[in-house]
């Protein structure tokens, strides 16, 4: 059985002279939630649009559920729930009418009960005209149409854009429930806390290049931790200099107070501290946000 849901092979996209994607080469496994991150203009939307053959890559191959979007765009579209980033709903019909239409053209639609439950959870004003909906409510309708049929793959371009915090959480819950049922989810986002909450793996794209791909937890674990320690007596530096992956940044108060930088796991460091009378200890673990900011700014990231 094929275990790959999405495969990029040396994908390039030029818009005139702009090299929007430069050689994307990675895979997304079936059943995983993959967070696709990067600053504005990095190439996220371009990547997603190539996956649906809405635009054509300049070079390279894509495989979606074993299909080539260029030779079988209908096959891909039938099997993918897609939320566009530039969702532009502006009809004179109601949300219910619009979704009814989408239901008809998709295969394997959800049952009316499932549809109503989804609309209830997302609090979609089904009987209002689409053009008079607020931006957030349009986004919910967009999510409904992406989720309207039972598909093996969801491609969501910024799924929580414009939603209030409670609704953002509900969307994440829904996405997670879909993944638990075996659906693969590929989503782009700027909200790092939500990526941290639900993504199994993340890929970071910057200027069209994938600069990192890793399990979400491992990205955080391998980042640098800062620790400030006060001892109730003098503790010579010689006790710490031999520890691997530890750097002494500052020593104050006659070797009673230290600031350390720890690379990776903190276990060894904590056990060393425990040999001395610790008065106070403050540990600063970086959030995913801090880890990503380094990538976003293009700083060197320690490994
Ligand atoms: P954002 O987070 O702001 O949505 P993104 O990561 O989705 O950004 P893309 O929209 O894929 O980025 O854009 C990638 C690059 O390609 C940018 O430099 C953008 O200006 C350029 N670009 C995108 N669409 C076009 C187009 N139709 N014509 C010319 N250049 C384009």
CSV table of C-alpha atoms and ligand atoms in Angstrom, one decimal:
chain,number,residue,atom,x,y,z
A,1,UNK,CA,0.0,0.0,0.0
A,2,UNK,CA,1.2,3.5,-0.8
A,3,UNK,CA,2.0,5.4,2.3
A,4,UNK,CA,2.6,8.8,0.7
A,5,UNK,CA,-0.3,11.3,0.3
A,6,UNK,CA,1.7,14.1,-1.3
A,7,UNK,CA,5.0,14.1,-3.1
A,8,UNK,CA,6.9,17.0,-4.5
A,9,UNK,CA,9.8,16.3,-6.7
A,10,UNK,CA,12.1,19.3,-7.6
A,11,UNK,CA,9.1,21.7,-7.9
A,12,UNK,CA,9.9,25.1,-9.4
A,13,UNK,CA,7.5,27.9,-10.2
A,14,UNK,CA,8.4,31.2,-11.9
A,15,UNK,CA,6.1,34.1,-12.2
A,16,UNK,CA,8.1,36.0,-14.9
A,17,UNK,CA,11.3,36.7,-13.1
A,18,UNK,CA,10.0,35.9,-9.7
A,19,UNK,CA,11.3,32.5,-8.6
A,20,UNK,CA,8.4,31.7,-6.3
A,21,UNK,CA,9.3,28.0,-5.7
A,22,UNK,CA,12.9,26.7,-6.0
A,23,UNK,CA,13.1,23.0,-6.0
A,24,UNK,CA,10.6,21.7,-3.4
A,25,UNK,CA,11.4,18.1,-2.6
A,26,UNK,CA,9.4,16.5,0.2
A,27,UNK,CA,6.6,14.1,1.1
A,28,UNK,CA,3.6,14.1,3.3
A,29,UNK,CA,2.6,10.8,4.7
A,30,UNK,CA,-1.0,9.4,4.7
A,31,UNK,CA,-2.9,10.3,7.9
A,32,UNK,CA,-0.6,13.0,9.1
A,33,UNK,CA,-1.3,16.6,9.9
A,34,UNK,CA,1.3,18.7,8.1
A,35,UNK,CA,1.7,22.3,9.0
A,36,UNK,CA,3.2,24.4,6.1
A,37,UNK,CA,4.7,27.6,7.4
A,38,UNK,CA,6.5,30.6,6.1
A,39,UNK,CA,6.5,34.4,6.1
A,40,UNK,CA,4.3,36.4,3.6
A,41,UNK,CA,5.3,35.7,0.0
A,42,UNK,CA,7.3,32.6,0.9
A,43,UNK,CA,5.4,30.4,-1.7
A,44,UNK,CA,2.7,28.6,0.4
A,45,UNK,CA,-0.3,29.5,-1.7
A,46,UNK,CA,1.7,28.9,-4.9
A,47,UNK,CA,2.5,25.4,-3.6
A,48,UNK,CA,-1.1,24.6,-2.7
A,49,UNK,CA,-2.4,25.9,-6.1
A,50,UNK,CA,0.1,23.7,-8.0
A,51,UNK,CA,-1.3,20.7,-6.1
A,52,UNK,CA,-4.7,21.3,-7.6
A,53,UNK,CA,-3.5,22.3,-11.0
A,54,UNK,CA,-4.9,25.8,-10.5
A,55,UNK,CA,-1.5,27.0,-11.7
A,56,UNK,CA,1.1,24.9,-13.5
A,57,UNK,CA,4.6,24.4,-12.1
A,58,UNK,CA,7.5,25.6,-14.3
A,59,UNK,CA,9.4,22.4,-13.6
A,60,UNK,CA,9.2,19.3,-11.4
A,61,UNK,CA,6.5,16.8,-10.5
A,62,UNK,CA,3.7,16.5,-7.9
A,63,UNK,CA,1.9,13.4,-6.9
A,64,UNK,CA,-1.4,13.7,-5.0
A,65,UNK,CA,-2.8,10.4,-3.7
A,66,UNK,CA,-0.9,8.7,-6.5
A,67,UNK,CA,-2.3,11.0,-9.1
A,68,UNK,CA,-0.6,13.6,-11.2
A,69,UNK,CA,-2.7,16.9,-10.9
A,70,UNK,CA,-1.7,17.9,-14.5
A,71,UNK,CA,-2.9,14.7,-16.2
A,72,UNK,CA,-5.8,14.0,-13.8
A,73,UNK,CA,-7.0,17.3,-12.3
A,74,UNK,CA,-10.6,16.1,-11.9
A,75,UNK,CA,-9.4,13.0,-10.0
A,76,UNK,CA,-7.4,15.2,-7.6
A,77,UNK,CA,-10.3,17.7,-7.1
A,78,UNK,CA,-12.8,14.9,-6.4
A,79,UNK,CA,-10.5,13.5,-3.6
A,80,UNK,CA,-9.4,16.7,-2.0
A,81,UNK,CA,-11.2,19.2,0.3
A,82,UNK,CA,-9.8,22.6,-0.5
A,83,UNK,CA,-10.0,25.8,1.3
A,84,UNK,CA,-8.4,28.6,-0.8
A,85,UNK,CA,-6.4,31.3,0.8
A,86,UNK,CA,-8.1,34.0,-1.4
A,87,UNK,CA,-11.6,32.8,-0.8
A,88,UNK,CA,-13.9,35.2,-2.6
A,89,UNK,CA,-17.5,34.4,-2.0
A,90,UNK,CA,-19.8,36.9,-3.3
A,91,UNK,CA,-23.1,35.4,-4.4
A,92,UNK,CA,-26.7,36.5,-4.2
A,93,UNK,CA,-27.6,33.0,-2.9
A,94,UNK,CA,-27.7,31.8,0.7
A,95,UNK,CA,-24.9,29.8,2.3
A,96,UNK,CA,-27.3,26.9,2.4
A,97,UNK,CA,-28.0,27.1,-1.4
A,98,UNK,CA,-24.3,27.5,-2.2
A,99,UNK,CA,-23.3,24.5,0.0
A,100,UNK,CA,-26.2,22.4,-1.5
A,101,UNK,CA,-24.7,23.1,-4.9
A,102,UNK,CA,-21.2,22.1,-3.8
A,103,UNK,CA,-22.7,18.9,-2.3
A,104,UNK,CA,-24.2,17.9,-5.6
A,105,UNK,CA,-21.0,18.3,-7.6
A,106,UNK,CA,-18.8,16.4,-5.1
A,107,UNK,CA,-18.8,12.7,-4.6
A,108,UNK,CA,-19.4,10.9,-1.3
A,109,UNK,CA,-21.0,13.8,0.5
A,110,UNK,CA,-21.7,13.8,4.1
A,111,UNK,CA,-25.1,12.8,5.3
A,112,UNK,CA,-27.6,15.6,6.1
A,113,UNK,CA,-27.1,14.9,9.8
A,114,UNK,CA,-23.4,15.3,9.5
A,115,UNK,CA,-23.8,18.5,7.4
A,116,UNK,CA,-26.1,20.0,10.0
A,117,UNK,CA,-23.8,19.1,12.9
A,118,UNK,CA,-20.8,20.7,11.1
A,119,UNK,CA,-22.9,23.8,10.4
A,120,UNK,CA,-23.9,23.9,14.1
A,121,UNK,CA,-20.3,23.5,15.3
A,122,UNK,CA,-19.0,26.2,13.0
A,123,UNK,CA,-22.0,28.4,13.8
A,124,UNK,CA,-22.7,29.1,10.1
A,125,UNK,CA,-25.6,31.4,9.3
A,126,UNK,CA,-26.9,29.1,6.6
A,127,UNK,CA,-29.9,31.3,5.6
A,128,UNK,CA,-28.1,34.5,5.1
A,129,UNK,CA,-27.0,35.6,1.6
A,130,UNK,CA,-23.3,34.9,1.0
A,131,UNK,CA,-22.5,38.4,-0.1
A,132,UNK,CA,-23.8,39.9,3.1
A,133,UNK,CA,-21.8,37.6,5.4
A,134,UNK,CA,-18.9,39.0,7.5
A,135,UNK,CA,-15.4,37.9,6.5
A,136,UNK,CA,-15.2,35.4,9.4
A,137,UNK,CA,-18.6,33.9,8.4
A,138,UNK,CA,-17.5,33.6,4.8
A,139,UNK,CA,-14.4,31.7,6.0
A,140,UNK,CA,-16.8,29.3,7.9
A,141,UNK,CA,-18.7,28.7,4.7
A,142,UNK,CA,-15.4,28.1,2.9
A,143,UNK,CA,-14.5,25.5,5.6
A,144,UNK,CA,-17.9,23.9,5.2
A,145,UNK,CA,-17.4,23.4,1.5
A,146,UNK,CA,-13.9,22.0,2.0
A,147,UNK,CA,-15.3,19.5,4.5
A,148,UNK,CA,-18.6,18.8,2.7
A,149,UNK,CA,-17.5,15.4,1.3
A,150,UNK,CA,-15.6,12.6,2.9
A,151,UNK,CA,-12.2,13.0,1.2
A,152,UNK,CA,-8.9,11.4,2.0
A,153,UNK,CA,-7.0,14.7,1.8
A,154,UNK,CA,-7.7,18.2,3.1
A,155,UNK,CA,-5.7,21.2,1.7
A,156,UNK,CA,-6.4,24.2,3.9
A,157,UNK,CA,-4.8,27.5,3.2
A,158,UNK,CA,-4.9,29.4,6.5
A,159,UNK,CA,-8.0,27.6,7.9
A,160,UNK,CA,-8.5,29.9,10.9
A,161,UNK,CA,-8.0,33.2,9.2
A,162,UNK,CA,-10.4,35.8,10.5
A,163,UNK,CA,-12.1,33.5,13.1
A,164,UNK,CA,-12.5,34.4,16.7
A,165,UNK,CA,-10.4,32.4,19.2
A,166,UNK,CA,-13.3,30.0,20.2
A,167,UNK,CA,-14.0,29.3,16.6
A,168,UNK,CA,-10.3,28.8,15.8
A,169,UNK,CA,-10.3,26.1,18.5
A,170,UNK,CA,-13.4,24.5,17.1
A,171,UNK,CA,-11.8,24.4,13.6
A,172,UNK,CA,-8.7,22.8,15.1
A,173,UNK,CA,-10.8,20.2,16.8
A,174,UNK,CA,-12.6,19.4,13.6
A,175,UNK,CA,-9.4,19.1,11.7
A,176,UNK,CA,-8.0,16.8,14.4
A,177,UNK,CA,-11.1,14.6,14.4
A,178,UNK,CA,-10.8,14.2,10.6
A,179,UNK,CA,-7.2,13.2,10.9
A,180,UNK,CA,-8.1,10.6,13.6
A,181,UNK,CA,-10.4,9.1,11.0
A,182,UNK,CA,-7.5,8.7,8.6
A,183,UNK,CA,-7.7,11.9,6.6
A,184,UNK,CA,-4.4,13.6,5.6
A,185,UNK,CA,-4.3,17.3,6.4
A,186,UNK,CA,-2.0,19.8,4.7
A,187,UNK,CA,-2.5,23.3,6.1
A,188,UNK,CA,-0.7,26.6,5.9
A,189,UNK,CA,-0.7,29.0,8.8
A,190,UNK,CA,0.8,32.0,10.3
A,191,UNK,CA,-0.5,31.1,13.8
A,192,UNK,CA,2.3,29.2,15.3
A,193,UNK,CA,0.5,28.2,18.5
A,194,UNK,CA,-2.1,26.3,16.4
A,195,UNK,CA,0.5,24.5,14.4
A,196,UNK,CA,2.2,23.5,17.7
A,197,UNK,CA,-1.2,22.2,18.9
A,198,UNK,CA,-2.2,20.0,16.0
A,199,UNK,CA,0.6,19.4,13.4
A,200,UNK,CA,2.5,16.1,13.6
A,201,UNK,CA,5.2,17.6,11.3
A,202,UNK,CA,6.0,21.0,10.0
A,203,UNK,CA,7.7,22.3,6.9
A,204,UNK,CA,9.1,25.8,6.8
A,205,UNK,CA,9.3,27.5,3.5
A,206,UNK,CA,11.3,30.7,3.0
A,207,UNK,CA,11.7,32.5,-0.4
A,208,UNK,CA,10.5,29.3,-2.2
A,209,UNK,CA,12.9,27.0,-0.5
A,210,UNK,CA,12.0,24.4,2.2
A,211,UNK,CA,14.4,25.4,5.0
A,212,UNK,CA,13.2,22.9,7.5
A,213,UNK,CA,11.1,19.8,7.8
A,214,UNK,CA,10.7,18.1,11.1
A,215,UNK,CA,8.4,16.6,13.7
A,216,UNK,CA,6.8,19.5,15.6
A,217,UNK,CA,8.1,18.3,19.0
A,218,UNK,CA,11.6,17.7,17.9
A,219,UNK,CA,11.9,21.2,16.6
A,220,UNK,CA,11.1,22.5,20.0
A,221,UNK,CA,13.2,20.0,21.9
A,222,UNK,CA,16.4,20.7,19.9
A,223,UNK,CA,16.1,24.4,20.4
A,224,UNK,CA,18.2,26.3,23.0
A,225,UNK,CA,17.0,26.7,26.5
A,226,UNK,CA,18.1,29.6,28.8
A,227,UNK,CA,18.4,28.9,32.5
A,228,UNK,CA,19.2,31.4,35.3
A,229,UNK,CA,20.3,29.8,38.6
A,230,UNK,CA,21.1,31.3,42.0
A,231,UNK,CA,22.9,29.2,44.5
A,232,UNK,CA,23.0,30.0,48.2
A,233,UNK,CA,26.8,29.5,48.2
A,234,UNK,CA,29.6,29.9,45.8
A,235,UNK,CA,29.8,27.3,43.1
A,236,UNK,CA,32.9,27.4,40.9
A,237,UNK,CA,32.6,27.5,37.2
A,238,UNK,CA,34.7,24.4,36.9
A,239,UNK,CA,31.6,22.3,37.9
A,240,UNK,CA,29.9,23.2,34.6
A,241,UNK,CA,32.6,23.7,32.0
A,242,UNK,CA,32.9,20.1,31.1
A,243,UNK,CA,29.2,19.5,30.5
A,244,UNK,CA,28.4,18.9,26.9
A,245,UNK,CA,25.9,21.2,25.1
A,246,UNK,CA,26.1,23.8,27.9
A,247,UNK,CA,27.4,27.3,27.6
A,248,UNK,CA,27.9,29.7,30.5
A,249,UNK,CA,26.6,33.0,29.4
A,250,UNK,CA,27.0,35.0,32.6
A,251,UNK,CA,28.5,34.6,36.1
A,252,UNK,CA,27.5,37.1,38.8
A,253,UNK,CA,27.5,37.6,42.5
A,254,UNK,CA,30.8,35.8,43.1
A,255,UNK,CA,29.9,32.6,41.3
A,256,UNK,CA,26.5,32.4,43.1
A,257,UNK,CA,24.4,33.3,40.1
A,258,UNK,CA,24.7,32.0,36.6
A,259,UNK,CA,23.0,32.2,33.2
A,260,UNK,CA,23.3,29.1,31.0
A,261,UNK,CA,22.4,28.2,27.5
A,262,UNK,CA,21.5,24.6,27.1
A,263,UNK,CA,21.3,22.8,23.8
A,264,UNK,CA,18.6,20.1,23.6
A,265,UNK,CA,17.7,18.0,26.6
A,266,UNK,CA,17.9,19.6,30.1
A,267,UNK,CA,18.1,16.4,32.1
A,268,UNK,CA,21.9,16.3,32.5
A,269,UNK,CA,22.0,19.9,33.5
A,270,UNK,CA,19.3,19.6,36.1
A,271,UNK,CA,21.0,16.6,37.7
A,272,UNK,CA,24.3,18.6,37.9
A,273,UNK,CA,22.5,21.5,39.6
A,274,UNK,CA,21.0,19.2,42.1
A,275,UNK,CA,24.4,18.6,43.7
A,276,UNK,CA,24.5,22.2,44.9
A,277,UNK,CA,22.2,24.3,47.1
A,278,UNK,CA,19.9,25.9,44.6
A,279,UNK,CA,18.1,29.0,45.8
A,280,UNK,CA,16.3,29.9,42.6
A,281,UNK,CA,15.9,28.6,39.1
A,282,UNK,CA,14.2,30.1,36.1
A,283,UNK,CA,14.1,28.1,32.9
A,284,UNK,CA,13.0,29.7,29.6
A,285,UNK,CA,12.0,27.1,27.0
A,286,UNK,CA,11.6,28.7,23.6
A,287,UNK,CA,8.1,28.5,22.1
A,288,UNK,CA,7.7,27.3,18.6
A,289,UNK,CA,7.3,30.9,17.8
A,290,UNK,CA,10.8,31.8,18.8
A,291,UNK,CA,12.1,28.8,16.9
A,292,UNK,CA,10.3,29.8,13.8
A,293,UNK,CA,11.2,33.5,14.0
A,294,UNK,CA,14.8,32.4,13.5
A,295,UNK,CA,13.9,30.6,10.3
A,296,UNK,CA,11.7,33.4,9.2
A,297,UNK,CA,14.4,36.0,9.6
A,298,UNK,CA,16.8,33.6,7.9
A,299,UNK,CA,19.1,33.5,10.9
A,300,UNK,CA,21.4,30.5,11.3
A,301,UNK,CA,19.5,27.8,13.3
A,302,UNK,CA,21.6,25.6,15.6
A,303,UNK,CA,21.2,21.9,15.2
B,1,LIG,P1,1.2,34.8,2.2
B,1,LIG,O1,1.5,34.2,3.5
B,1,LIG,O2,1.4,36.3,2.1
B,1,LIG,O3,-0.2,34.4,1.6
B,1,LIG,P2,2.5,32.9,0.4
B,1,LIG,O4,3.6,32.1,1.2
B,1,LIG,O5,1.2,32.2,0.2
B,1,LIG,O6,2.3,34.3,1.1
B,1,LIG,P3,2.6,33.1,-2.5
B,1,LIG,O7,1.3,33.8,-2.6
B,1,LIG,O8,2.7,31.7,-2.9
B,1,LIG,O9,3.2,33.3,-1.0
B,1,LIG,O10,3.7,34.0,-3.3
B,1,LIG,C1,5.0,33.6,-3.5
B,1,LIG,C2,5.8,34.6,-4.4
B,1,LIG,O11,5.2,34.6,-5.7
B,1,LIG,C3,5.7,36.1,-3.9
B,1,LIG,O12,6.9,36.7,-4.2
B,1,LIG,C4,4.5,36.6,-4.7
B,1,LIG,O13,4.7,38.0,-4.9
B,1,LIG,C5,4.7,35.9,-6.0
B,1,LIG,N1,3.4,35.7,-6.8
B,1,LIG,C6,2.4,35.0,-6.3
B,1,LIG,N2,1.4,35.0,-7.2
B,1,LIG,C7,1.9,35.7,-8.3
B,1,LIG,C8,1.3,36.1,-9.6
B,1,LIG,N3,0.1,35.7,-10.0
B,1,LIG,N4,2.1,36.8,-10.4
B,1,LIG,C9,3.3,37.2,-10.0
B,1,LIG,N5,3.9,36.9,-8.8
B,1,LIG,C10,3.2,36.2,-8.0
